[in-house]
XYZ file of N, CA, C and O in Angstrom:
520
model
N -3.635 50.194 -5.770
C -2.554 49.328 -6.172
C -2.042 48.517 -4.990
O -1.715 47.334 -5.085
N -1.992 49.282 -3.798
C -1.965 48.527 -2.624
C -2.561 47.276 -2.258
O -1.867 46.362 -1.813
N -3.758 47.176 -2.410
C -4.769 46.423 -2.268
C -4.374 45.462 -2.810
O -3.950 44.523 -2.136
N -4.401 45.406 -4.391
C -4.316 44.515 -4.901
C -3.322 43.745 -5.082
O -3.360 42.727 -5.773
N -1.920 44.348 -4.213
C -0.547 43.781 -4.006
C -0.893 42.884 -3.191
O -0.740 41.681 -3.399
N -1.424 43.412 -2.119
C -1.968 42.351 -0.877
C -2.450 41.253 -1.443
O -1.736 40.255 -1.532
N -3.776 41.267 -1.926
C -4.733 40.516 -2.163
C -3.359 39.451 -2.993
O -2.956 38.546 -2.263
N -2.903 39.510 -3.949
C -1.906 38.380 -4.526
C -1.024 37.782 -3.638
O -0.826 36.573 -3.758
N -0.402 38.473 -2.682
C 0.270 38.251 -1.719
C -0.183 37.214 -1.095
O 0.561 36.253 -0.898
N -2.068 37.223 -0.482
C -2.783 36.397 0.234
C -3.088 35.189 -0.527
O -3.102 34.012 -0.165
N -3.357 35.785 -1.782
C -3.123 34.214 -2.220
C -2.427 33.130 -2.449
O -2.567 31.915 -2.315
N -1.575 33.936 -2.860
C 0.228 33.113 -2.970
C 0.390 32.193 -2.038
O 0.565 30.995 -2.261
N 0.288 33.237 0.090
C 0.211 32.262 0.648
C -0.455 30.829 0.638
O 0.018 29.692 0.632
N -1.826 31.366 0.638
C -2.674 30.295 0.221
C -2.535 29.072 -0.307
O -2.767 27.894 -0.037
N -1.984 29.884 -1.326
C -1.746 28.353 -2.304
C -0.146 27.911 -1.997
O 0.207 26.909 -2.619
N 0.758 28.459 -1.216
C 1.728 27.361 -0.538
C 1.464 26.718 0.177
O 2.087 25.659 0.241
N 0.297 27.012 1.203
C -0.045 26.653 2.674
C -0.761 25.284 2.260
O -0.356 24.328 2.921
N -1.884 24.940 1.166
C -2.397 24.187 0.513
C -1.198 23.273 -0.333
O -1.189 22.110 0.073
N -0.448 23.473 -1.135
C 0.122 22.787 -1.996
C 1.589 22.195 -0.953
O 2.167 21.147 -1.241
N 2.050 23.147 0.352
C 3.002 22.725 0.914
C 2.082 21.172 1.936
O 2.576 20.081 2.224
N 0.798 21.652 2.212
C 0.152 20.439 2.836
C 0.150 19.468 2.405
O 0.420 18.465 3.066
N -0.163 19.444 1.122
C -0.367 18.337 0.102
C 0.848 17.157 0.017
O 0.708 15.949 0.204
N 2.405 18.085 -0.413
C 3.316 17.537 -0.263
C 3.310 16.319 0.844
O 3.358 15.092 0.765
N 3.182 17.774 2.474
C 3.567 16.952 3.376
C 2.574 15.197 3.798
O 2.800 14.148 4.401
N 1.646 15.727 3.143
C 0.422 14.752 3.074
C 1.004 13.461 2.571
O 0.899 12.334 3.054
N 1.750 13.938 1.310
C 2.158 12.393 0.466
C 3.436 11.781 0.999
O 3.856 10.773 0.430
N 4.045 12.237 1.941
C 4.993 11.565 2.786
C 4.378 10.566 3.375
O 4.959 9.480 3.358
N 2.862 10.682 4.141
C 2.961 9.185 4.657
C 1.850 8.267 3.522
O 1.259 8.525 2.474
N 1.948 7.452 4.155
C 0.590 6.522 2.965
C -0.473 6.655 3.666
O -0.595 6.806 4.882
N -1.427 6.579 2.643
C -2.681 6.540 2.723
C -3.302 5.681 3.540
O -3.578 4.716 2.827
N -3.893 5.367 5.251
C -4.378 5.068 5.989
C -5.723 3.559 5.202
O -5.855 2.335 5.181
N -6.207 4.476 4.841
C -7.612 3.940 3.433
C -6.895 2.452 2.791
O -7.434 1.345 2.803
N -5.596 2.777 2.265
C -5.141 1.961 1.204
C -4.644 0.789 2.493
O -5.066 -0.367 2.495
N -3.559 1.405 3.691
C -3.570 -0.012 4.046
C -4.631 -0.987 4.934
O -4.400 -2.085 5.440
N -5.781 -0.253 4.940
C -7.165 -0.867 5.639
C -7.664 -1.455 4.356
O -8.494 -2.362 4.418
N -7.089 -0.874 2.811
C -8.242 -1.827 2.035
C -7.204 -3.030 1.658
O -7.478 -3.610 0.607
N -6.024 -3.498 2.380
C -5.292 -4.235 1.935
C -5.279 -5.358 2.994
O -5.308 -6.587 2.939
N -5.216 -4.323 4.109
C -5.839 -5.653 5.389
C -7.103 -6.300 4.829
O -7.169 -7.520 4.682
N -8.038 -5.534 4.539
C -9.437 -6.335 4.338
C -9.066 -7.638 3.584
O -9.095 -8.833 3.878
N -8.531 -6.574 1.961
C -8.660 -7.797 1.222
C -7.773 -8.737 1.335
O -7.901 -9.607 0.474
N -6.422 -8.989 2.498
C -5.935 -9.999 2.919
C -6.989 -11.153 3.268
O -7.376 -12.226 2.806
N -7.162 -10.531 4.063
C -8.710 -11.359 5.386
C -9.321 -12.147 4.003
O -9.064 -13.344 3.876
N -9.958 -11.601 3.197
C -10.736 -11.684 2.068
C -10.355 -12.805 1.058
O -11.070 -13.583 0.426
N -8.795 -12.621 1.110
C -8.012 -13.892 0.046
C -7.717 -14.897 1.657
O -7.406 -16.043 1.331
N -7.731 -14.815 2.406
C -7.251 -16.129 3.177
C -8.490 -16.732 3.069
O -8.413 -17.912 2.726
N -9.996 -16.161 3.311
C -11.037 -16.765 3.310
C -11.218 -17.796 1.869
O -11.487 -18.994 1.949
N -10.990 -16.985 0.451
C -11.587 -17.428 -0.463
C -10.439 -18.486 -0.942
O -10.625 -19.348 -1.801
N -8.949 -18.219 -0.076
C -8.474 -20.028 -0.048
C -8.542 -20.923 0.426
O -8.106 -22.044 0.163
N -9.364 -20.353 1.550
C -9.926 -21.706 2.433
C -10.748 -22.751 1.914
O -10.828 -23.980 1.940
N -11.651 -21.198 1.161
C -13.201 -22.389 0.529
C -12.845 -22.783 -0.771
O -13.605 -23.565 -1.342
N -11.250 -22.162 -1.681
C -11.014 -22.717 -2.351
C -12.381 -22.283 -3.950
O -13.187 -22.831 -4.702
N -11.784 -20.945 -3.611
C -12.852 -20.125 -4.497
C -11.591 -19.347 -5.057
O -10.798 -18.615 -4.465
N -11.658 -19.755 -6.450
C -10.745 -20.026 -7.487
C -11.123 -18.256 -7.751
O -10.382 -17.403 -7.264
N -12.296 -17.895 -8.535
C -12.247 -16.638 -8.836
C -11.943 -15.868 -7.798
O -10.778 -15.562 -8.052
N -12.267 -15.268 -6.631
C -12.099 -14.788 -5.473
C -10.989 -14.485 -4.771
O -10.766 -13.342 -4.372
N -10.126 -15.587 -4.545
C -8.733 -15.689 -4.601
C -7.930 -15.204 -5.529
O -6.830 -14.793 -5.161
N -8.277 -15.141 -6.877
C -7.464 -14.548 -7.850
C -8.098 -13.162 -8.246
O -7.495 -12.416 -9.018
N -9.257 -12.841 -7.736
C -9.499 -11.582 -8.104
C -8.881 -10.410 -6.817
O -8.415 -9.285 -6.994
N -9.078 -11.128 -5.587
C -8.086 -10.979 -4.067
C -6.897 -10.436 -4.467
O -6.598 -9.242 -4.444
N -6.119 -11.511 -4.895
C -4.574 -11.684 -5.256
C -3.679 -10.467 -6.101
O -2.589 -9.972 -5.812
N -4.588 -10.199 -7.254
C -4.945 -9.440 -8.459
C -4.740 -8.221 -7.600
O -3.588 -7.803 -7.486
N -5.848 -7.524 -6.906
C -5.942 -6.108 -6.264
C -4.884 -6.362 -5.286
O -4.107 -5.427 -5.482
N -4.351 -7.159 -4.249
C -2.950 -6.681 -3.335
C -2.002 -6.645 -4.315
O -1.341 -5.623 -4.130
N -1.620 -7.219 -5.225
C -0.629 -7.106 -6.624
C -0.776 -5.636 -6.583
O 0.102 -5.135 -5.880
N -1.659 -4.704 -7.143
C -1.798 -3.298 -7.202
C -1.506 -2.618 -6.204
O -0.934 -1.529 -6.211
N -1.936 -3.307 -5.156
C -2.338 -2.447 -3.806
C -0.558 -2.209 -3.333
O 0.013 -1.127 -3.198
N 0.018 -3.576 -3.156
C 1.619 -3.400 -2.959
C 2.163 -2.779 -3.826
O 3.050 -2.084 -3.330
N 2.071 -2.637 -5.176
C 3.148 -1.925 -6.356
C 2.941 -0.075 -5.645
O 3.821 0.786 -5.623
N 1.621 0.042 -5.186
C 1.439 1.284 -4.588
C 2.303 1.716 -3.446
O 2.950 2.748 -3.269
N 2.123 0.552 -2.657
C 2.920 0.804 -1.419
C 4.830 0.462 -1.864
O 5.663 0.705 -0.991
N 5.095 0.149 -2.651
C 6.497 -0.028 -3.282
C 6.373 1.345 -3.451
O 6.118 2.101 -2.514
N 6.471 1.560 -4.132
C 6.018 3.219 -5.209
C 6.346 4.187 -4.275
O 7.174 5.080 -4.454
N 5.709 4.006 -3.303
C 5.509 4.907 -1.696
C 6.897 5.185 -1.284
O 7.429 6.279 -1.100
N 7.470 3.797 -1.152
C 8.690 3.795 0.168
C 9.666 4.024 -0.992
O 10.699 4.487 -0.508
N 9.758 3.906 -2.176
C 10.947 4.088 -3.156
C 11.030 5.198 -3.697
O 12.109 5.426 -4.242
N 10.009 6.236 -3.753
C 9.933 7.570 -3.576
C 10.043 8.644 -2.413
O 9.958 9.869 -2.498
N 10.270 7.786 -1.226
C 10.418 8.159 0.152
C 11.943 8.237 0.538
O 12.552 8.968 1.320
N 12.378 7.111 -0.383
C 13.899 7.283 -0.599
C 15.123 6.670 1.036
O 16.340 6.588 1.204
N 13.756 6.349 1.983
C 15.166 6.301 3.556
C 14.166 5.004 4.272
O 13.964 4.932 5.484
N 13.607 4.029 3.257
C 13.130 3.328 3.888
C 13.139 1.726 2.928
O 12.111 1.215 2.485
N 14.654 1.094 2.750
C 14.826 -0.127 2.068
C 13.882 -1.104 2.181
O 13.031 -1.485 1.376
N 14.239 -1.582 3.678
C 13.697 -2.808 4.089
C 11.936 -2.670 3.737
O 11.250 -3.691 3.796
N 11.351 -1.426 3.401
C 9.892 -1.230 3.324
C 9.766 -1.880 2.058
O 9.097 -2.850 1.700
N 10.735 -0.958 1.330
C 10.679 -1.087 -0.278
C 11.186 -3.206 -0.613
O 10.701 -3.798 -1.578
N 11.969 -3.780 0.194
C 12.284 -4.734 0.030
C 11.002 -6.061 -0.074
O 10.799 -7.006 -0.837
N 10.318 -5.486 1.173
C 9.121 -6.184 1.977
C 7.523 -5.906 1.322
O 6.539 -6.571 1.645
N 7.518 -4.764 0.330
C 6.411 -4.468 -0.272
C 6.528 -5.597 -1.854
O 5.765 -6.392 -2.403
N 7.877 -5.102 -2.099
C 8.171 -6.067 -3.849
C 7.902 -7.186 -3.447
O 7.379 -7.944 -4.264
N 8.233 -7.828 -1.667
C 8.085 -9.123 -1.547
C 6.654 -9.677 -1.579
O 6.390 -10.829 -1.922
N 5.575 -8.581 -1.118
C 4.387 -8.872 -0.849
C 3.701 -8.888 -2.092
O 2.676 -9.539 -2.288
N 4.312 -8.114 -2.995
C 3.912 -8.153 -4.774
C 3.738 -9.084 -5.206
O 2.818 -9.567 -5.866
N 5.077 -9.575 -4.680
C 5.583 -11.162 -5.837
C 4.636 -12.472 -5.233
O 4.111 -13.339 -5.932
N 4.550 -12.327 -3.247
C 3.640 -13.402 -3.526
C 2.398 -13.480 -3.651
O 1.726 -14.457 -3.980
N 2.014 -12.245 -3.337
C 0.716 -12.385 -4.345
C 0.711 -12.454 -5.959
O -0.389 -12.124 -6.403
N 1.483 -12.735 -6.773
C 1.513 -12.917 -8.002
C 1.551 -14.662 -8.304
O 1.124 -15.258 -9.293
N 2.360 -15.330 -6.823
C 2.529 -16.397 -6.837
C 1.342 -17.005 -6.672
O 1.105 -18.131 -7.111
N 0.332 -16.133 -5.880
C -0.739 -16.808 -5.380
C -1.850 -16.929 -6.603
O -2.562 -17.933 -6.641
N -2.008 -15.727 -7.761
C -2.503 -16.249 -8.465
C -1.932 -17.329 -9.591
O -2.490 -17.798 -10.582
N -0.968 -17.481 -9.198
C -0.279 -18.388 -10.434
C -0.641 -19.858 -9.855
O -0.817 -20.812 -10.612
N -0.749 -19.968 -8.264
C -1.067 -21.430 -7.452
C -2.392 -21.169 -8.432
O -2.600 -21.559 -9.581
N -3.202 -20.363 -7.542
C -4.541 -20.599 -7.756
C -5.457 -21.093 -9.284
O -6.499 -21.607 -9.690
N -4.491 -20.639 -9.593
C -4.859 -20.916 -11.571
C -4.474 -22.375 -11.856
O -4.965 -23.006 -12.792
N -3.710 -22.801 -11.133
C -3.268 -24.573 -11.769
C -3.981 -25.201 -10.225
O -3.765 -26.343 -9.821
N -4.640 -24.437 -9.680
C -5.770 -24.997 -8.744
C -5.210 -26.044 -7.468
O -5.698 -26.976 -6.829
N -3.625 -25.163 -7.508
C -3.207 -25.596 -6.122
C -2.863 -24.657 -4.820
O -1.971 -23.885 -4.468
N -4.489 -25.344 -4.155
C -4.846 -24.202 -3.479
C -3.386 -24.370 -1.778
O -2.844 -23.393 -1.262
N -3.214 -25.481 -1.457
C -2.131 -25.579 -0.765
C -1.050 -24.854 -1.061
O -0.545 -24.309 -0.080
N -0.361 -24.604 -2.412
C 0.419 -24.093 -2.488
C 0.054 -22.452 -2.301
O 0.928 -21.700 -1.870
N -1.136 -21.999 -2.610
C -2.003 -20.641 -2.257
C -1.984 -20.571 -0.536
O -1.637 -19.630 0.178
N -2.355 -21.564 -0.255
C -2.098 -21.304 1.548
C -1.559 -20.642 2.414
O -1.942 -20.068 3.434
N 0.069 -20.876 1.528
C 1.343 -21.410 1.980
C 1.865 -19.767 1.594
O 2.369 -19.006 2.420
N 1.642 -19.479 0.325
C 2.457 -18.164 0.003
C 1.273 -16.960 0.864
O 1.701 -15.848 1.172
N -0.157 -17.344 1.168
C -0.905 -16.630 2.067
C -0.376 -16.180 3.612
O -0.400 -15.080 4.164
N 0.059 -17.354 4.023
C 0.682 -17.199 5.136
C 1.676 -16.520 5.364
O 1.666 -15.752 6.327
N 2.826 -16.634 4.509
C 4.082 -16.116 4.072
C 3.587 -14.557 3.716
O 4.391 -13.812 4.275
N 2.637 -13.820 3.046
C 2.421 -12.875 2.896
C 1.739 -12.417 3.849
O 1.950 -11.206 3.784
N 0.811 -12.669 4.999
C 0.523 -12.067 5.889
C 1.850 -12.015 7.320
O 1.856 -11.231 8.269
N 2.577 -12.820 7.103
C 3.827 -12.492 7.989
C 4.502 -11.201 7.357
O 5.016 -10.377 8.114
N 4.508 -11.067 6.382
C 5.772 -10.047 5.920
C 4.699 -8.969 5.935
O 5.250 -8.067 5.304
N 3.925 -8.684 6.157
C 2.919 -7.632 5.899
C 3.300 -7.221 7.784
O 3.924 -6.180 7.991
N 3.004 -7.837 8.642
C 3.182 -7.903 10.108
C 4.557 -7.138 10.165
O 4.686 -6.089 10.795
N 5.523 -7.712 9.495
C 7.093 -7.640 9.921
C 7.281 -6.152 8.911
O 8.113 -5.365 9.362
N 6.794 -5.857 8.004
C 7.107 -4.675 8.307
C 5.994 -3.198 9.136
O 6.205 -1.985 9.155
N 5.082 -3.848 9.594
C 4.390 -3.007 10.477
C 5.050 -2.845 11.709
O 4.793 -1.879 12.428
N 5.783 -3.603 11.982
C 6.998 -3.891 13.209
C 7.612 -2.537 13.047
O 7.542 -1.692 13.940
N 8.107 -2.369 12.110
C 9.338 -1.441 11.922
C 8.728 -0.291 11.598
O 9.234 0.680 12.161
N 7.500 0.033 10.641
C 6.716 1.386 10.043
C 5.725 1.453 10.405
O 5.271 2.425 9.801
N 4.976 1.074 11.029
C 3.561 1.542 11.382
C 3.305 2.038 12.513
O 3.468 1.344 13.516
N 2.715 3.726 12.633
C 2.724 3.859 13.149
C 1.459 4.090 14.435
O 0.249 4.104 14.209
N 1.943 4.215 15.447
C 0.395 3.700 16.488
C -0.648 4.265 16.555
O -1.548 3.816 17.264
């Protein structure tokens, strides 16, 4: 009976030591997600350059997701506004960008490109860490 007190005991730990990791895990963001958001920045400035209508809006489309994630993040994190302020912002202009890109004004796509790779910078200023 001993034994088998233990043996539950060891697992129990186990599975706090695992499930308390996990937690602490989802405190920061996912490394992956903001390398696949840099890319596909890089990726939509290119395909407004050449003025590649699908590309740009299929670009635009995935940081739309990619930021609602990183919103999601800092508004469940609960002690980090200006993140949560600066992610909705990066949402919206990429939403703007497919809305340029669809009435095929790629200048105006440029413009909110630029504007979204600054605010992406400005809050790496403040959260990212080295």
């Amino acid at each position: 009976m001993l034994q088998g007190t233990r043996k539950t005991w060891v697992v129990l730990a186990l599975l706090a030591a695992v499930f308390g990791g996990v937690r602490a895990a989802d405190t920061e963001l996912d490394m992956d997600l903001m390398q696949t958001i840099e890319d596909t920045n890089k990726s939509l400035a290119s395909n407004i350059a050449t003025q590649n209508g699908p590309g740009s809006t299929s670009d635009a489309k995935e940081l739309q997701a990619l930021f609602g994630k990183v919103e999601a993040h800092f508004v469940a994190k609960g002690d980090a506004p200006d993140a949560v302020e600066l992610s909705r912002k990066s949402r919206e202009l990429s939403e703007a960008i497919v809305k340029s890109v669809g009435a095929k004004d790629f200048g105006a796509a440029s413009d909110s490109a630029t504007t979204l790779s600054r605010t992406c910078r400005t809050c790496h200023t403040f959260y990212k860490k080295s």
